[in-house]
One Martini backbone bead per residue (centre of mass of N, CA, C, O) as a GRO file, in nm:
protein
   87
    1ALA     BB    1   0.297  -1.659   0.239
    2ILE     BB    2   0.328  -1.453   0.504
    3LYS     BB    3   0.240  -1.494   0.827
    4LYS     BB    4   0.170  -1.290   1.097
    5ARG     BB    5   0.174  -1.000   1.031
    6PRO     BB    6   0.149  -0.667   1.153
    7GLU     BB    7   0.103  -0.618   0.845
    8ARG     BB    8  -0.062  -0.467   0.558
    9ASP     BB    9  -0.117  -0.482   0.205
   10PHE     BB   10  -0.282  -0.240  -0.014
   11LYS     BB   11  -0.459  -0.225  -0.316
   12ILE     BB   12  -0.578   0.084  -0.466
   13GLU     BB   13  -0.852   0.181  -0.680
   14PHE     BB   14  -0.967   0.459  -0.851
   15VAL     BB   15  -1.195   0.618  -1.054
   16THR     BB   16  -1.095   0.897  -0.959
   17GLU     BB   17  -0.863   1.144  -0.934
   18LYS     BB   18  -0.970   1.291  -0.686
   19ASP     BB   19  -0.976   1.049  -0.489
   20TYR     BB   20  -0.682   0.978  -0.519
   21GLU     BB   21  -0.561   1.250  -0.421
   22ASP     BB   22  -0.703   1.273  -0.149
   23PHE     BB   23  -0.577   1.014  -0.036
   24ALA     BB   24  -0.267   1.043  -0.102
   25LEU     BB   25  -0.225   1.326   0.055
   26THR     BB   26  -0.312   1.187   0.355
   27ARG     BB   27  -0.075   0.981   0.330
   28HIS     BB   28   0.224   0.808   0.490
   29ASP     BB   29   0.184   0.476   0.396
   30LEU     BB   30   0.309   0.474   0.120
   31ILE     BB   31   0.471   0.238  -0.119
   32ARG     BB   32   0.280   0.308  -0.377
   33VAL     BB   33   0.247   0.491  -0.691
   34GLN     BB   34  -0.017   0.522  -0.968
   35PRO     BB   35  -0.143   0.774  -1.139
   36LYS     BB   36  -0.233   0.651  -1.413
   37TYR     BB   37  -0.435   0.436  -1.231
   38HIS     BB   38  -0.523   0.531  -0.945
   39GLN     BB   39  -0.289   0.404  -0.752
   40VAL     BB   40  -0.234   0.239  -0.432
   41THR     BB   41   0.001   0.143  -0.171
   42VAL     BB   42  -0.066   0.018   0.158
   43ARG     BB   43   0.070   0.027   0.485
   44CYS     BB   44  -0.094  -0.162   0.752
   45PRO     BB   45  -0.185  -0.207   1.046
   46LYS     BB   46  -0.406  -0.423   1.166
   47GLU     BB   47  -0.546  -0.216   1.374
   48ALA     BB   48  -0.588   0.009   1.115
   49ILE     BB   49  -0.802  -0.095   0.912
   50PRO     BB   50  -1.061   0.057   0.996
   51SER     BB   51  -0.940   0.342   0.927
   52LEU     BB   52  -0.898   0.285   0.631
   53LEU     BB   53  -1.197   0.236   0.564
   54ASP     BB   54  -1.290   0.516   0.658
   55ALA     BB   55  -1.115   0.675   0.444
   56LEU     BB   56  -1.296   0.538   0.200
   57LYS     BB   57  -1.533   0.683   0.258
   58GLY     BB   58  -1.686   0.833  -0.026
   59LYS     BB   59  -1.522   0.676  -0.223
   60ASP     BB   60  -1.434   0.574  -0.556
   61VAL     BB   61  -1.389   0.234  -0.565
   62LYS     BB   62  -1.281  -0.018  -0.766
   63PHE     BB   63  -1.042  -0.151  -0.581
   64MET     BB   64  -0.944  -0.397  -0.319
   65THR     BB   65  -0.627  -0.550  -0.223
   66GLU     BB   66  -0.431  -0.791  -0.102
   67VAL     BB   67  -0.089  -0.812  -0.067
   68PRO     BB   68   0.128  -1.046  -0.086
   69PHE     BB   69   0.375  -1.166   0.145
   70THR     BB   70   0.685  -1.262   0.050
   71LEU     BB   71   1.002  -1.362   0.046
   72ALA     BB   72   1.078  -1.186  -0.195
   73THR     BB   73   0.977  -0.920  -0.077
   74TYR     BB   74   1.157  -0.915   0.169
   75PHE     BB   75   1.435  -0.916   0.013
   76ASN     BB   76   1.385  -0.665  -0.158
   77GLU     BB   77   1.349  -0.464   0.078
   78ARG     BB   78   1.620  -0.520   0.212
   79GLN     BB   79   1.798  -0.437  -0.028
   80GLN     BB   80   1.695  -0.143  -0.047
   81ARG     BB   81   1.785  -0.057   0.237
   82LYS     BB   82   2.088  -0.107   0.195
   83LYS     BB   83   2.124   0.095  -0.037
   84GLN     BB   84   2.032   0.349   0.125
   85GLU     BB   85   2.245   0.322   0.355
   86ALA     BB   86   2.501   0.345   0.158
   87LYS     BB   87   2.452   0.660   0.071
   0.00000   0.00000   0.00000
């Protein structure tokens, strides 16, 4: 995994659809949504992690895990950006 990134990616799964929707509709930093599983992946600056945890207070969270950022992830995202810029 790549260390010392200014951002962290977190995968969060909610127990209820209501908590999933409430959280997902208020976030602009979602990089992946999986409604079928009530899951979101959020990209969050390191200094904003406490506010992310505050946003999860009162929600029924099944799990939250940090997604490792690897060299493969970096190149995949870079390739996707180039494809979008070419359109």
